[in-house]
């Protein structure tokens, strides 16, 4: 466990780790492409290491030197392999589509948390392209058998970048054209990176069309992950002033800024630029008095991973906030509606679960206490932020899961968090 003190002021300039979604894709797509690519500022968290491990098992060559990776794609994939995806939903879902596209016979599996998450959401749309994907009662292990793929139209009922990407990766090898639509646009890193690698892909609002293509390796300079920066941005809003450098601000990922606008958080974007097809900026956030907000379904995908933190900010705001249309949170690394509500209550706040979200009665301050991570990295980091901003601090139980997306989170905080 980690003992976390409360602080009066939290300020500083921070370089955050590379974007998890972009790193996964840079490793996987280059691992299946012609040529060699260099990926810089890659996130070396456990989830992305799972993607490295799986791509190596399939035959890709990956050299790791700090946060720089050299990836050489393989023209011939190993078959009949068992791919351990660890805790990573992105690895298992994208690789299922990748394996179906490349005609690879594979078993994909993971840890207890991953094994409890729904996999029919990828198996079913892939089967519409003719893929042979079997789940285990809707869960991992997932088994892929080679089959001929034929392009199809797939209308997803939920907005999911993981499912969309799986279909696009299969569509890359299918005869004819594949069209994927989703109700609200989810993160589009796959579309951007595949286009940069030479794929025949076209985007029209929430519809993406892809045709059979060969990918050419592309170097990727990974921006800092806004989902990781969000913890430091929030500490700026609660306790002082923070500047997060070189953060990815792809518009499908900036829901946290929408939440800040509504909460009344003062922030500015500086030094905006484009790096490797993704916009980045330095984000300055200043201490702000926050008021209650309402968030609904159309706003959720762009802040899906930040919602536990947004709910926490609502607990520090004035008035009653309501977040709905977020049922997807129930099938993340933990049931994040339940675990976030418990976290806020354990800090002394007032949060009621809805089937698809939360009602949070903001108290402007929280007492602190003991919170559990439930072995979910985002809950652990949200808990730490809540304790730092609380009146008396407290303890995070089972904090090591931060390593999934942010291995040096507690060091970067720079506060005297004690390991017990
Ligand atoms: C991700 C997509 C999101 C997100 C996850 C990463 C991705 O999941 O929650 O952390 O890299 O594609 P869904 O696509 O299932 O919403």
mmCIF file of N, CA, C and O and ligand atoms in Angstrom, residues 20-21 24-25 90 93-94 117 121 159-163 165 186-187 189 304-305 328 332-333 336 378, ligand 1:
data_model
loop_
_atom_site.group_PDB
_atom_site.id
_atom_site.type_symbol
_atom_site.label_atom_id
_atom_site.label_comp_id
_atom_site.label_asym_id
_atom_site.label_seq_id
_atom_site.Cartn_x
_atom_site.Cartn_y
_atom_site.Cartn_z
ATOM 1 N N UNK A 20 -0.700 5.537 -24.532
ATOM 2 C CA UNK A 20 -0.860 4.074 -24.535
ATOM 3 C C UNK A 20 -1.490 3.605 -25.846
ATOM 4 O O UNK A 20 -1.017 2.650 -26.466
ATOM 5 N N UNK A 21 -2.549 4.272 -26.272
ATOM 6 C CA UNK A 21 -3.241 3.827 -27.494
ATOM 7 C C UNK A 21 -2.324 3.935 -28.711
ATOM 8 O O UNK A 21 -2.303 3.052 -29.567
ATOM 9 N N UNK A 24 0.533 1.150 -28.535
ATOM 10 C CA UNK A 24 0.039 -0.184 -28.947
ATOM 11 C C UNK A 24 -0.004 -0.285 -30.467
ATOM 12 O O UNK A 24 0.428 -1.271 -31.059
ATOM 13 N N UNK A 25 -0.597 0.728 -31.084
ATOM 14 C CA UNK A 25 -0.814 0.680 -32.539
ATOM 15 C C UNK A 25 0.508 0.751 -33.296
ATOM 16 O O UNK A 25 0.702 0.053 -34.295
ATOM 17 N N UNK A 90 -6.874 -3.573 -25.161
ATOM 18 C CA UNK A 90 -6.485 -3.097 -26.492
ATOM 19 C C UNK A 90 -5.683 -4.181 -27.211
ATOM 20 O O UNK A 90 -5.905 -4.450 -28.401
ATOM 21 N N UNK A 93 -8.124 -7.221 -28.216
ATOM 22 C CA UNK A 93 -9.165 -6.938 -29.204
ATOM 23 C C UNK A 93 -8.534 -6.582 -30.562
ATOM 24 O O UNK A 93 -8.970 -7.082 -31.599
ATOM 25 N N UNK A 94 -7.513 -5.748 -30.556
ATOM 26 C CA UNK A 94 -6.887 -5.403 -31.833
ATOM 27 C C UNK A 94 -6.210 -6.623 -32.448
ATOM 28 O O UNK A 94 -6.319 -6.873 -33.658
ATOM 29 N N UNK A 117 -13.832 -9.742 -19.260
ATOM 30 C CA UNK A 117 -14.357 -8.666 -20.130
ATOM 31 C C UNK A 117 -14.960 -9.233 -21.416
ATOM 32 O O UNK A 117 -14.543 -10.287 -21.894
ATOM 33 N N UNK A 121 -18.075 -8.781 -28.557
ATOM 34 C CA UNK A 121 -18.156 -7.497 -29.258
ATOM 35 C C UNK A 121 -17.136 -7.414 -30.403
ATOM 36 O O UNK A 121 -17.307 -6.620 -31.312
ATOM 37 N N UNK A 159 -19.880 2.768 -29.218
ATOM 38 C CA UNK A 159 -18.683 3.443 -29.721
ATOM 39 C C UNK A 159 -17.488 2.803 -29.044
ATOM 40 O O UNK A 159 -17.332 2.908 -27.830
ATOM 41 N N UNK A 160 -16.663 2.089 -29.801
ATOM 42 C CA UNK A 160 -15.480 1.451 -29.225
ATOM 43 C C UNK A 160 -14.347 1.467 -30.233
ATOM 44 O O UNK A 160 -14.428 0.868 -31.296
ATOM 45 N N UNK A 161 -13.267 2.150 -29.863
ATOM 46 C CA UNK A 161 -12.099 2.212 -30.753
ATOM 47 C C UNK A 161 -11.451 0.846 -30.876
ATOM 48 O O UNK A 161 -10.863 0.520 -31.909
ATOM 49 N N UNK A 162 -11.558 0.053 -29.818
ATOM 50 C CA UNK A 162 -10.937 -1.270 -29.878
ATOM 51 C C UNK A 162 -11.651 -2.146 -30.900
ATOM 52 O O UNK A 162 -11.023 -2.815 -31.716
ATOM 53 N N UNK A 163 -12.977 -2.132 -30.863
ATOM 54 C CA UNK A 163 -13.739 -2.966 -31.801
ATOM 55 C C UNK A 163 -13.590 -2.420 -33.222
ATOM 56 O O UNK A 163 -13.346 -3.169 -34.175
ATOM 57 N N UNK A 165 -11.160 -0.786 -34.459
ATOM 58 C CA UNK A 165 -9.809 -1.074 -34.953
ATOM 59 C C UNK A 165 -9.675 -2.535 -35.364
ATOM 60 O O UNK A 165 -9.024 -2.843 -36.369
ATOM 61 N N UNK A 186 -15.291 7.338 -31.784
ATOM 62 C CA UNK A 186 -14.317 7.011 -30.737
ATOM 63 C C UNK A 186 -12.930 7.403 -31.222
ATOM 64 O O UNK A 186 -12.762 7.847 -32.365
ATOM 65 N N UNK A 187 -11.921 7.220 -30.385
ATOM 66 C CA UNK A 187 -10.565 7.674 -30.740
ATOM 67 C C UNK A 187 -10.154 7.120 -32.106
ATOM 68 O O UNK A 187 -10.479 5.966 -32.438
ATOM 69 N N UNK A 189 -6.937 6.951 -33.604
ATOM 70 C CA UNK A 189 -5.503 6.747 -33.847
ATOM 71 C C UNK A 189 -5.258 5.679 -34.915
ATOM 72 O O UNK A 189 -4.310 5.773 -35.687
ATOM 73 N N UNK A 304 -13.600 8.613 -21.965
ATOM 74 C CA UNK A 304 -13.984 7.346 -21.337
ATOM 75 C C UNK A 304 -13.015 6.932 -20.224
ATOM 76 O O UNK A 304 -13.446 6.512 -19.150
ATOM 77 N N UNK A 305 -11.711 7.087 -20.449
ATOM 78 C CA UNK A 305 -10.757 6.622 -19.439
ATOM 79 C C UNK A 305 -10.560 7.630 -18.306
ATOM 80 O O UNK A 305 -9.985 7.300 -17.271
ATOM 81 N N UNK A 328 -20.471 1.709 -20.488
ATOM 82 C CA UNK A 328 -19.219 1.041 -20.870
ATOM 83 C C UNK A 328 -18.229 0.937 -19.703
ATOM 84 O O UNK A 328 -17.385 0.051 -19.670
ATOM 85 N N UNK A 332 -14.755 -2.184 -17.954
ATOM 86 C CA UNK A 332 -13.336 -1.825 -18.062
ATOM 87 C C UNK A 332 -12.520 -2.746 -17.137
ATOM 88 O O UNK A 332 -13.003 -3.793 -16.740
ATOM 89 N N UNK A 333 -11.289 -2.328 -16.789
ATOM 90 C CA UNK A 333 -10.415 -3.188 -15.989
ATOM 91 C C UNK A 333 -11.064 -3.551 -14.645
ATOM 92 O O UNK A 333 -10.726 -4.554 -14.028
ATOM 93 N N UNK A 336 -16.024 0.205 -13.334
ATOM 94 C CA UNK A 336 -15.603 1.539 -12.874
ATOM 95 C C UNK A 336 -16.768 2.405 -12.388
ATOM 96 O O UNK A 336 -16.514 3.461 -11.790
ATOM 97 N N UNK A 378 -6.419 2.931 -13.287
ATOM 98 C CA UNK A 378 -7.019 4.275 -13.289
ATOM 99 C C UNK A 378 -7.669 4.590 -11.933
ATOM 100 O O UNK A 378 -7.712 5.745 -11.514
HETATM 101 C C1 LIG B 1 -8.670 2.159 -26.266
HETATM 102 C C2 LIG B 1 -10.011 2.341 -26.393
HETATM 103 C C3 LIG B 1 -10.929 2.501 -25.259
HETATM 104 C C4 LIG B 1 -10.187 2.817 -23.969
HETATM 105 C C5 LIG B 1 -8.963 1.967 -23.790
HETATM 106 C C6 LIG B 1 -8.007 2.148 -24.957
HETATM 107 C C7 LIG B 1 -7.850 1.993 -27.489
HETATM 108 O O1 LIG B 1 -11.677 1.311 -25.090
HETATM 109 O O2 LIG B 1 -11.033 2.646 -22.854
HETATM 110 O O3 LIG B 1 -8.289 2.309 -22.593
HETATM 111 O O4 LIG B 1 -6.616 2.146 -27.423
HETATM 112 O O5 LIG B 1 -8.434 1.710 -28.545
HETATM 113 P P1 LIG B 1 -13.026 1.067 -25.951
HETATM 114 O O6 LIG B 1 -12.618 1.210 -27.348
HETATM 115 O O7 LIG B 1 -13.446 -0.340 -25.650
HETATM 116 O O8 LIG B 1 -13.991 2.074 -25.436
#
